[in-house]
Amino acid sequence: MKNVLIIGSGGREHALADKLKQDRKVGTVFCAPGNGGTKRASGIENIDFSGFDDLKRKVQSNAIDLVVVGPEKPLAEGIADFFEGAGISCFGFKKSTARLESSKNFADEFKQKYGVQSPSFESFSVYEEAKHFLEKRFSRSRGTKLWVKADELCGGKGVIGVETLEEGEEASSTLLEEKECGVGEKIIIQEDVPGEEITVQALTDGDSFVLTPSSQDHKQLYEGGVGPNTGGMGAYAPAPAFSGQVEKNFRNEVLLPTSKGLQEEGLGGPGVLYFGLGLSETGNPKVLEYNVRFGDPEAQTVLRLLDSDLYPILKAASENRLSEIKGEVDWQERAAICVILSVDGYPRDYGDEVYPIEGLKMAGKLPEVRIYHSGTAVEDGTVYTNGGRILSVTAVGDSVREARRKVYRAIDEIHFEGMYYRKDIGSKAV
Ligand code: GLY
């Protein structure tokens, strides 16, 4: 029996733990720190920790065979380098590769250098220069849309879509002058790609890539794709637009040059490379962003379609032998959906009040429904809200239409004070 440790506390980590736990060869799945859902699940144990050294002691004392890193922050801080140095098997990119997500400027220069299809961009360290660029861009054409991005990690809040000069100036000032995301040293202003957005995630050991089914995230807070950007309000898989020529173009013009770039720069290693793609008017996928981990809620969605056990894939990737098992990885040719239940006020200030959640048991018993906790805590057997995104309710079906019906039926059973969710997740695909 193999014990596994998952780092993180969201819906993605609960989904990973749940999938790993279904493997009879996996013993205990530890989550550090985990959440209310992982605390309640049988065979999964939450552990507290204070720093990397403490984690290492816990890995050793619990005979953990593999560490899986969920979020980007510990990767950017070098957790994978730390475990490698300690001789502990770890699935997650090293700090050098994590820069593809932790520095947008590094990622954009990488894409440019290796000819990865991507929208054009400019980077700025001085507000006046950004303002001058925006003035030129907005005076040149009507209907201009641009993305102002913090160079650094910002928990999903560092990417701002702007459609007027005033919005562009405000976003640039927020990130560069008010330093909303941290250091505020640099911003990137990127051209918009007007077509659909698709996510493709690849499990890799640095040499081989296993693609998960494509998916589509719903980043905006409100129905119809309007309102502020969030960490993701829901997703479905597969994305119908990712087929035929689009998929071919992705493989030739995105995946191939990315993989070549990783090799030449000495990057790569075990991890998940997330391609946030925008489809151009001619159907060409362009990389809007790389992430260096599973998406959330994309993980909760695509893992529902994985028929094979997850542990052997992650272990093989961490030992640089993914090619040996690549051909055996099976994905169901069905559809999956995830709808996020959040608290009113998310992603802005939502206070720290907690509310009991009702109906989880009933909803979780419905056919082909699985509920992952995104932000919950458990006390005396009651599950409480504990964050902005609270639950990831998922379902699978023979079509997106069927999966949607099941997921919204399950959500009807769940209730907590201030519960909010989008009712149009996956509607584009039916
Ligand atoms: N759902 C978008 C992300 O995980 O970055």
Tab-separated table of C-alpha atoms and ligand atoms in Angstrom:
chain	number	residue	atom	x	y	z
A	1	MET	CA	0.000	0.000	0.000
A	2	LYS	CA	1.323	3.434	-0.950
A	3	ASN	CA	0.659	6.526	1.139
A	4	VAL	CA	0.349	9.814	-0.699
A	5	LEU	CA	0.507	13.422	0.509
A	6	ILE	CA	-1.390	16.177	-1.300
A	7	ILE	CA	-0.432	19.788	-0.631
A	8	GLY	CA	-3.362	22.234	-0.744
A	9	SER	CA	-6.820	22.880	0.607
A	10	GLY	CA	-9.264	23.405	-2.253
A	11	GLY	CA	-11.697	21.508	-4.454
A	12	ARG	CA	-8.870	20.475	-6.772
A	13	GLU	CA	-7.020	18.827	-3.895
A	14	HIS	CA	-10.171	17.087	-2.631
A	15	ALA	CA	-10.787	15.746	-6.150
A	16	LEU	CA	-7.185	14.499	-6.396
A	17	ALA	CA	-7.429	12.853	-2.969
A	18	ASP	CA	-10.775	11.248	-3.843
A	19	LYS	CA	-9.452	9.846	-7.134
A	20	LEU	CA	-6.237	8.554	-5.534
A	21	LYS	CA	-8.206	6.941	-2.720
A	22	GLN	CA	-10.224	4.868	-5.223
A	23	ASP	CA	-7.031	2.949	-6.071
A	24	ARG	CA	-6.812	-0.227	-3.953
A	25	LYS	CA	-3.028	0.018	-3.968
A	26	VAL	CA	-3.150	3.414	-2.254
A	27	GLY	CA	-3.154	3.376	1.539
A	28	THR	CA	-3.789	6.671	3.326
A	29	VAL	CA	-4.029	9.920	1.405
A	30	PHE	CA	-2.812	12.777	3.607
A	31	CYS	CA	-3.802	16.366	2.830
A	32	ALA	CA	-1.789	19.307	4.098
A	33	PRO	CA	-3.748	21.165	5.246
A	34	GLY	CA	-6.886	19.830	3.464
A	35	ASN	CA	-10.403	21.056	4.198
A	36	GLY	CA	-13.686	19.910	5.730
A	37	GLY	CA	-14.343	17.473	2.897
A	38	THR	CA	-10.978	15.730	3.140
A	39	LYS	CA	-11.301	15.660	6.929
A	40	ARG	CA	-14.609	13.761	6.720
A	41	ALA	CA	-13.654	11.328	3.946
A	42	SER	CA	-12.661	7.827	4.897
A	43	GLY	CA	-9.051	6.944	4.091
A	44	ILE	CA	-8.060	10.616	3.858
A	45	GLU	CA	-6.370	12.444	6.741
A	46	ASN	CA	-5.637	16.122	7.145
A	47	ILE	CA	-2.302	17.181	8.587
A	48	ASP	CA	-1.162	20.567	9.829
A	49	PHE	CA	2.336	21.753	9.124
A	50	SER	CA	4.586	24.730	9.618
A	51	GLY	CA	7.061	25.048	6.771
A	52	PHE	CA	8.861	22.660	4.441
A	53	ASP	CA	11.055	21.043	7.117
A	54	ASP	CA	8.019	20.118	9.182
A	55	LEU	CA	6.381	18.648	6.072
A	56	LYS	CA	9.487	16.561	5.394
A	57	ARG	CA	9.341	15.127	8.923
A	58	LYS	CA	5.681	14.240	8.398
A	59	VAL	CA	6.414	12.631	5.036
A	60	GLN	CA	9.028	10.456	6.705
A	61	SER	CA	7.020	9.568	9.816
A	62	ASN	CA	3.941	8.622	7.751
A	63	ALA	CA	5.914	6.540	5.222
A	64	ILE	CA	4.646	8.702	2.364
A	65	ASP	CA	5.687	7.409	-1.026
A	66	LEU	CA	4.662	10.359	-3.223
A	67	VAL	CA	3.948	14.061	-2.676
A	68	VAL	CA	1.513	15.768	-5.066
A	69	VAL	CA	1.471	19.566	-5.087
A	70	GLY	CA	-1.898	21.163	-5.902
A	71	PRO	CA	-1.501	24.963	-5.988
A	72	GLU	CA	1.040	27.190	-7.721
A	73	LYS	CA	2.312	29.117	-4.689
A	74	PRO	CA	4.361	26.337	-3.039
A	75	LEU	CA	5.735	25.396	-6.466
A	76	ALA	CA	6.855	28.995	-7.031
A	77	GLU	CA	8.428	28.872	-3.567
A	78	GLY	CA	10.471	25.818	-4.493
A	79	ILE	CA	8.702	22.964	-2.697
A	80	ALA	CA	9.521	20.488	-5.494
A	81	ASP	CA	13.231	21.466	-5.366
A	82	PHE	CA	13.121	20.984	-1.592
A	83	PHE	CA	11.643	17.476	-1.814
A	84	GLU	CA	14.029	16.499	-4.592
A	85	GLY	CA	16.915	17.604	-2.380
A	86	ALA	CA	15.507	15.437	0.413
A	87	GLY	CA	15.202	12.400	-1.892
A	88	ILE	CA	11.381	12.395	-1.702
A	89	SER	CA	9.327	11.609	-4.786
A	90	CYS	CA	7.267	14.671	-5.751
A	91	PHE	CA	4.794	15.388	-8.557
A	92	GLY	CA	5.024	19.136	-9.216
A	93	PHE	CA	7.336	21.424	-11.173
A	94	LYS	CA	10.489	22.927	-9.777
A	95	LYS	CA	10.738	26.659	-9.117
A	96	SER	CA	12.491	27.321	-12.441
A	97	THR	CA	9.590	25.795	-14.415
A	98	ALA	CA	6.958	27.318	-12.123
A	99	ARG	CA	8.105	30.705	-13.473
A	100	LEU	CA	5.901	29.959	-16.478
A	101	GLU	CA	3.058	30.865	-14.122
A	102	SER	CA	4.724	33.005	-11.467
A	103	SER	CA	6.129	35.468	-14.020
A	104	LYS	CA	3.824	36.384	-16.891
A	105	ASN	CA	6.694	38.240	-18.528
A	106	PHE	CA	8.916	35.154	-18.422
A	107	ALA	CA	6.086	33.110	-19.974
A	108	ASP	CA	5.473	35.648	-22.730
A	109	GLU	CA	9.169	35.825	-23.598
A	110	PHE	CA	9.365	32.016	-23.583
A	111	LYS	CA	6.405	31.779	-25.999
A	112	GLN	CA	7.949	34.401	-28.263
A	113	LYS	CA	11.385	32.749	-28.248
A	114	TYR	CA	10.038	29.301	-29.160
A	115	GLY	CA	7.315	30.412	-31.589
A	116	VAL	CA	4.413	29.193	-29.450
A	117	GLN	CA	1.181	30.647	-30.878
A	118	SER	CA	0.209	33.451	-28.518
A	119	PRO	CA	-1.257	36.970	-28.548
A	120	SER	CA	1.170	39.896	-28.832
A	121	PHE	CA	2.146	41.742	-25.673
A	122	GLU	CA	4.227	44.595	-24.254
A	123	SER	CA	5.659	44.805	-20.747
A	124	PHE	CA	6.029	47.956	-18.625
A	125	SER	CA	7.689	48.919	-15.370
A	126	VAL	CA	6.806	52.611	-15.542
A	127	TYR	CA	3.167	53.707	-15.308
A	128	GLU	CA	3.591	56.677	-17.695
A	129	GLU	CA	4.920	54.365	-20.412
A	130	ALA	CA	1.982	51.970	-19.986
A	131	LYS	CA	-0.396	54.933	-20.167
A	132	HIS	CA	1.244	56.178	-23.355
A	133	PHE	CA	0.900	52.735	-24.953
A	134	LEU	CA	-2.770	52.525	-23.916
A	135	GLU	CA	-3.478	55.979	-25.375
A	136	LYS	CA	-2.020	54.889	-28.704
A	137	ARG	CA	-3.881	51.554	-28.735
A	138	PHE	CA	-7.261	53.019	-27.830
A	139	SER	CA	-6.994	55.939	-30.271
A	140	ARG	CA	-6.137	53.561	-33.124
A	141	SER	CA	-9.272	51.397	-33.238
A	142	ARG	CA	-12.750	51.185	-31.790
A	143	GLY	CA	-13.806	48.043	-29.953
A	144	THR	CA	-10.287	47.423	-28.630
A	145	LYS	CA	-10.012	44.979	-25.757
A	146	LEU	CA	-6.769	44.364	-23.895
A	147	TRP	CA	-5.667	42.418	-20.829
A	148	VAL	CA	-3.581	44.109	-18.171
A	149	LYS	CA	-1.690	41.489	-16.174
A	150	ALA	CA	0.448	41.584	-13.078
A	151	ASP	CA	3.796	39.927	-13.769
A	152	GLU	CA	3.581	38.082	-10.443
A	153	LEU	CA	1.184	35.586	-8.813
A	154	CYS	CA	-1.972	37.234	-7.531
A	155	GLY	CA	-4.437	34.477	-6.577
A	156	GLY	CA	-6.512	34.980	-9.763
A	157	LYS	CA	-6.822	38.757	-9.235
A	158	GLY	CA	-3.913	39.912	-11.362
A	159	VAL	CA	-5.600	39.720	-14.787
A	160	ILE	CA	-7.888	42.607	-15.715
A	161	GLY	CA	-9.809	42.920	-19.006
A	162	VAL	CA	-10.050	46.549	-20.196
A	163	GLU	CA	-12.162	48.049	-22.983
A	164	THR	CA	-11.556	51.791	-22.553
A	165	LEU	CA	-8.520	53.978	-21.971
A	166	GLU	CA	-9.821	54.873	-18.495
A	167	GLU	CA	-10.182	51.188	-17.544
A	168	GLY	CA	-6.679	50.501	-18.896
A	169	GLU	CA	-5.186	53.355	-16.883
A	170	GLU	CA	-6.989	52.287	-13.736
A	171	ALA	CA	-5.856	48.658	-14.089
A	172	SER	CA	-2.246	49.690	-14.777
A	173	SER	CA	-2.242	52.048	-11.825
A	174	THR	CA	-3.779	49.420	-9.516
A	175	LEU	CA	-1.079	46.907	-10.383
A	176	LEU	CA	1.971	49.140	-10.902
A	177	GLU	CA	1.418	52.057	-8.537
A	178	GLU	CA	-0.861	50.686	-5.814
A	179	LYS	CA	0.961	47.337	-6.055
A	180	GLU	CA	-2.244	45.393	-5.535
A	181	CYS	CA	-0.536	42.054	-6.230
A	182	GLY	CA	2.660	42.432	-4.213
A	183	VAL	CA	5.876	43.872	-5.609
A	184	GLY	CA	4.201	45.629	-8.553
A	185	GLU	CA	7.431	45.793	-10.530
A	186	LYS	CA	6.060	44.979	-13.940
A	187	ILE	CA	2.820	44.610	-15.877
A	188	ILE	CA	2.085	43.015	-19.211
A	189	ILE	CA	-0.493	44.403	-21.619
A	190	GLN	CA	-1.715	41.646	-23.888
A	191	GLU	CA	-3.926	41.724	-26.980
A	192	ASP	CA	-7.306	40.029	-26.648
A	193	VAL	CA	-8.130	36.845	-28.544
A	194	PRO	CA	-11.817	37.218	-29.379
A	195	GLY	CA	-12.835	33.545	-29.731
A	196	GLU	CA	-13.726	30.861	-27.192
A	197	GLU	CA	-11.417	30.048	-24.306
A	198	ILE	CA	-10.418	26.428	-23.760
A	199	THR	CA	-8.244	24.692	-21.203
A	200	VAL	CA	-5.967	21.806	-22.108
A	201	GLN	CA	-3.955	20.183	-19.325
A	202	ALA	CA	-0.992	17.887	-19.841
A	203	LEU	CA	0.505	15.544	-17.281
A	204	THR	CA	4.195	15.365	-18.025
A	205	ASP	CA	7.530	14.049	-16.822
A	206	GLY	CA	9.305	16.602	-18.981
A	207	ASP	CA	9.649	14.284	-21.982
A	208	SER	CA	6.206	12.713	-22.529
A	209	PHE	CA	2.821	14.380	-22.291
A	210	VAL	CA	-0.543	12.802	-21.415
A	211	LEU	CA	-3.350	15.175	-22.339
A	212	THR	CA	-6.488	15.247	-20.208
A	213	PRO	CA	-9.770	15.892	-22.031
A	214	SER	CA	-10.166	19.544	-22.986
A	215	SER	CA	-12.445	21.659	-20.842
A	216	GLN	CA	-13.964	25.090	-20.621
A	217	ASP	CA	-13.812	27.170	-17.470
A	218	HIS	CA	-16.313	29.930	-16.634
A	219	LYS	CA	-14.141	32.617	-15.061
A	220	GLN	CA	-16.612	35.484	-14.775
A	221	LEU	CA	-18.843	35.727	-11.735
A	222	TYR	CA	-22.150	36.237	-13.496
A	223	GLU	CA	-24.178	34.363	-16.066
A	224	GLY	CA	-23.406	35.190	-19.673
A	225	GLY	CA	-19.699	35.604	-18.834
A	226	VAL	CA	-19.908	39.071	-17.312
A	227	GLY	CA	-18.729	40.528	-14.011
A	228	PRO	CA	-15.403	40.267	-12.224
A	229	ASN	CA	-12.870	37.526	-12.889
A	230	THR	CA	-12.919	34.724	-10.320
A	231	GLY	CA	-10.849	31.624	-9.727
A	232	GLY	CA	-13.503	29.815	-11.827
A	233	MET	CA	-17.245	29.386	-11.266
A	234	GLY	CA	-17.579	26.081	-13.074
A	235	ALA	CA	-16.310	24.013	-15.981
A	236	TYR	CA	-17.324	21.242	-18.315
A	237	ALA	CA	-15.453	18.715	-20.414
A	238	PRO	CA	-14.817	18.046	-23.192
A	239	ALA	CA	-14.940	21.419	-24.975
A	240	PRO	CA	-16.567	20.824	-28.407
A	241	ALA	CA	-14.405	23.528	-30.040
A	242	PHE	CA	-11.266	21.495	-29.281
A	243	SER	CA	-11.429	18.958	-32.088
A	244	GLY	CA	-10.224	18.354	-35.650
A	245	GLN	CA	-8.013	21.112	-36.994
A	246	VAL	CA	-7.989	23.041	-33.704
A	247	GLU	CA	-6.546	20.042	-31.893
A	248	LYS	CA	-4.022	19.471	-34.700
A	249	ASN	CA	-2.959	23.117	-34.545
A	250	PHE	CA	-2.633	22.863	-30.781
A	251	ARG	CA	-0.324	19.863	-31.063
A	252	ASN	CA	1.854	21.378	-33.810
A	253	GLU	CA	1.902	25.046	-32.930
A	254	VAL	CA	1.563	25.012	-29.157
A	255	LEU	CA	2.500	21.681	-27.581
A	256	LEU	CA	5.478	20.894	-29.831
A	257	PRO	CA	7.252	24.270	-29.538
A	258	THR	CA	6.463	24.407	-25.811
A	259	SER	CA	8.018	21.003	-25.273
A	260	LYS	CA	11.065	21.996	-27.367
A	261	GLY	CA	11.404	25.198	-25.328
A	262	LEU	CA	11.224	23.280	-22.058
A	263	GLN	CA	13.980	20.922	-23.221
A	264	GLU	CA	16.248	23.681	-24.471
A	265	GLU	CA	15.844	25.810	-21.371
A	266	GLY	CA	16.434	22.805	-19.092
A	267	LEU	CA	12.908	23.105	-17.691
A	268	GLY	CA	10.165	20.486	-17.379
A	269	GLY	CA	10.144	17.591	-14.960
A	270	PRO	CA	7.044	16.071	-13.396
A	271	GLY	CA	3.956	18.226	-13.202
A	272	VAL	CA	0.840	19.433	-14.931
A	273	LEU	CA	1.222	22.008	-17.647
A	274	TYR	CA	-2.006	23.945	-18.090
A	275	PHE	CA	-2.590	25.696	-21.394
A	276	GLY	CA	-5.171	28.476	-21.196
A	277	LEU	CA	-6.036	28.845	-24.884
A	278	GLY	CA	-7.948	31.484	-26.802
A	279	LEU	CA	-9.236	30.584	-30.264
A	280	SER	CA	-8.517	33.193	-32.927
A	281	GLU	CA	-11.128	34.064	-35.587
A	282	THR	CA	-9.543	31.455	-37.845
A	283	GLY	CA	-9.674	28.777	-35.139
A	284	ASN	CA	-5.998	28.932	-34.224
A	285	PRO	CA	-5.367	28.196	-30.547
A	286	LYS	CA	-3.167	30.831	-28.897
A	287	VAL	CA	-1.722	30.461	-25.414
A	288	LEU	CA	-3.198	33.150	-23.186
A	289	GLU	CA	-1.468	31.719	-20.135
A	290	TYR	CA	0.448	28.743	-18.872
A	291	ASN	CA	-0.240	27.437	-15.405
A	292	VAL	CA	1.997	24.897	-13.736
A	293	ARG	CA	-0.665	22.817	-11.984
A	294	PHE	CA	-4.149	21.465	-12.503
A	295	GLY	CA	-6.823	24.133	-12.927
A	296	ASP	CA	-9.501	24.551	-10.322
A	297	PRO	CA	-12.346	23.741	-11.210
A	298	GLU	CA	-10.900	21.986	-14.293
A	299	ALA	CA	-9.317	19.248	-12.119
A	300	GLN	CA	-12.624	18.446	-10.425
A	301	THR	CA	-14.148	18.173	-13.923
A	302	VAL	CA	-11.640	16.164	-15.948
A	303	LEU	CA	-10.671	13.764	-13.146
A	304	ARG	CA	-14.279	12.520	-13.215
A	305	LEU	CA	-13.526	11.177	-16.699
A	306	LEU	CA	-10.313	9.338	-15.798
A	307	ASP	CA	-10.964	5.589	-15.868
A	308	SER	CA	-7.404	4.568	-15.041
A	309	ASP	CA	-5.899	4.831	-11.585
A	310	LEU	CA	-4.163	8.134	-10.961
A	311	TYR	CA	-1.369	7.006	-8.638
A	312	PRO	CA	0.593	5.017	-11.280
A	313	ILE	CA	0.465	7.995	-13.674
A	314	LEU	CA	1.737	10.516	-11.137
A	315	LYS	CA	4.364	8.102	-9.813
A	316	ALA	CA	5.608	7.254	-13.314
A	317	ALA	CA	5.804	10.973	-14.161
A	318	SER	CA	7.759	11.663	-10.983
A	319	GLU	CA	10.230	8.895	-11.989
A	320	ASN	CA	10.564	10.136	-15.576
A	321	ARG	CA	8.980	7.017	-17.120
A	322	LEU	CA	5.617	8.341	-18.252
A	323	SER	CA	6.213	6.944	-21.759
A	324	GLU	CA	6.026	3.388	-20.290
A	325	ILE	CA	2.394	3.784	-19.205
A	326	LYS	CA	1.191	6.556	-21.498
A	327	GLY	CA	-0.679	4.150	-23.793
A	328	GLU	CA	-2.636	2.665	-20.874
A	329	VAL	CA	-4.248	5.883	-19.657
A	330	ASP	CA	-8.005	5.687	-20.315
A	331	TRP	CA	-10.450	8.573	-20.311
A	332	GLN	CA	-14.205	7.987	-20.543
A	333	GLU	CA	-15.704	9.319	-23.744
A	334	ARG	CA	-18.488	10.983	-21.804
A	335	ALA	CA	-19.069	14.467	-20.416
A	336	ALA	CA	-18.361	15.931	-16.986
A	337	ILE	CA	-19.371	19.155	-15.326
A	338	CYS	CA	-18.478	21.052	-12.168
A	339	VAL	CA	-20.495	23.912	-10.703
A	340	ILE	CA	-18.964	26.013	-7.943
A	341	LEU	CA	-21.172	27.093	-5.057
A	342	SER	CA	-19.735	30.273	-3.572
A	343	VAL	CA	-20.733	32.733	-0.894
A	344	ASP	CA	-22.369	36.004	-1.752
A	345	GLY	CA	-19.687	38.672	-2.148
A	346	TYR	CA	-16.990	36.374	-3.576
A	347	PRO	CA	-14.468	37.228	-5.124
A	348	ARG	CA	-14.434	40.557	-3.269
A	349	ASP	CA	-14.764	40.828	0.496
A	350	TYR	CA	-17.126	38.218	1.790
A	351	GLY	CA	-16.446	38.556	5.505
A	352	ASP	CA	-15.460	35.729	7.783
A	353	GLU	CA	-18.858	34.600	8.975
A	354	VAL	CA	-19.433	30.875	8.636
A	355	TYR	CA	-22.729	29.136	7.941
A	356	PRO	CA	-23.814	25.497	8.206
A	357	ILE	CA	-24.292	23.630	4.943
A	358	GLU	CA	-27.399	21.472	4.552
A	359	GLY	CA	-28.320	18.755	2.085
A	360	LEU	CA	-24.830	17.400	1.311
A	361	LYS	CA	-25.757	13.815	2.131
A	362	MET	CA	-28.858	13.790	-0.044
A	363	ALA	CA	-27.123	15.528	-2.969
A	364	GLY	CA	-24.100	13.230	-2.774
A	365	LYS	CA	-26.291	10.130	-3.137
A	366	LEU	CA	-27.707	11.155	-6.513
A	367	PRO	CA	-26.488	9.093	-9.484
A	368	GLU	CA	-23.069	9.976	-10.885
A	369	VAL	CA	-22.763	13.026	-8.623
A	370	ARG	CA	-19.661	13.690	-6.525
A	371	ILE	CA	-19.168	16.690	-4.310
A	372	TYR	CA	-15.742	18.092	-3.548
A	373	HIS	CA	-15.228	20.680	-0.849
A	374	SER	CA	-13.490	23.886	-1.916
A	375	GLY	CA	-13.719	25.942	1.263
A	376	THR	CA	-15.323	24.209	4.232
A	377	ALA	CA	-14.549	23.284	7.817
A	378	VAL	CA	-16.103	20.593	10.010
A	379	GLU	CA	-16.968	21.008	13.644
A	380	ASP	CA	-18.900	18.489	15.752
A	381	GLY	CA	-19.977	16.687	12.587
A	382	THR	CA	-21.455	19.813	10.968
A	383	VAL	CA	-19.958	21.169	7.747
A	384	TYR	CA	-19.565	24.965	7.639
A	385	THR	CA	-18.664	27.425	4.906
A	386	ASN	CA	-15.044	28.529	5.218
A	387	GLY	CA	-13.950	30.757	2.338
A	388	GLY	CA	-15.245	32.232	-0.913
A	389	ARG	CA	-15.666	29.182	-3.119
A	390	ILE	CA	-17.361	26.578	-0.921
A	391	LEU	CA	-18.291	23.454	-2.891
A	392	SER	CA	-17.489	21.913	-6.274
A	393	VAL	CA	-20.540	19.895	-7.288
A	394	THR	CA	-19.729	17.533	-10.163
A	395	ALA	CA	-21.617	15.073	-12.329
A	396	VAL	CA	-20.946	12.933	-15.379
A	397	GLY	CA	-23.310	11.937	-18.159
A	398	ASP	CA	-23.399	10.693	-21.727
A	399	SER	CA	-23.617	14.321	-22.866
A	400	VAL	CA	-23.041	17.751	-21.345
A	401	ARG	CA	-26.834	18.133	-21.352
A	402	GLU	CA	-27.253	15.034	-19.172
A	403	ALA	CA	-24.385	15.976	-16.861
A	404	ARG	CA	-25.904	19.466	-16.435
A	405	ARG	CA	-29.283	18.031	-15.537
A	406	LYS	CA	-27.712	15.851	-12.855
A	407	VAL	CA	-25.515	18.560	-11.372
A	408	TYR	CA	-28.281	21.152	-11.068
A	409	ARG	CA	-30.618	18.529	-9.608
A	410	ALA	CA	-27.970	17.867	-6.913
A	411	ILE	CA	-27.514	21.585	-6.243
A	412	ASP	CA	-31.273	21.861	-5.588
A	413	GLU	CA	-30.677	19.744	-2.464
A	414	ILE	CA	-27.907	21.951	-1.026
A	415	HIS	CA	-28.399	25.077	0.996
A	416	PHE	CA	-26.344	27.568	3.012
A	417	GLU	CA	-26.820	31.234	3.840
A	418	GLY	CA	-25.706	33.467	0.929
A	419	MET	CA	-25.195	30.536	-1.484
A	420	TYR	CA	-24.519	31.723	-5.049
A	421	TYR	CA	-23.814	29.831	-8.276
A	422	ARG	CA	-24.057	30.326	-12.022
A	423	LYS	CA	-26.944	28.550	-13.684
A	424	ASP	CA	-25.404	28.573	-17.151
A	425	ILE	CA	-22.351	26.345	-16.683
A	426	GLY	CA	-21.998	24.227	-19.813
A	427	SER	CA	-25.008	25.812	-21.534
A	428	LYS	CA	-22.869	26.770	-24.525
A	429	ALA	CA	-22.182	23.099	-25.216
A	430	VAL	CA	-25.820	21.958	-25.411
B	1	GLY	N1	-9.597	27.829	-13.422
B	1	GLY	C1	-8.472	28.595	-13.734
B	1	GLY	C2	-7.255	28.264	-12.977
B	1	GLY	O1	-7.205	27.287	-12.250
B	1	GLY	O2	-6.283	28.989	-13.111
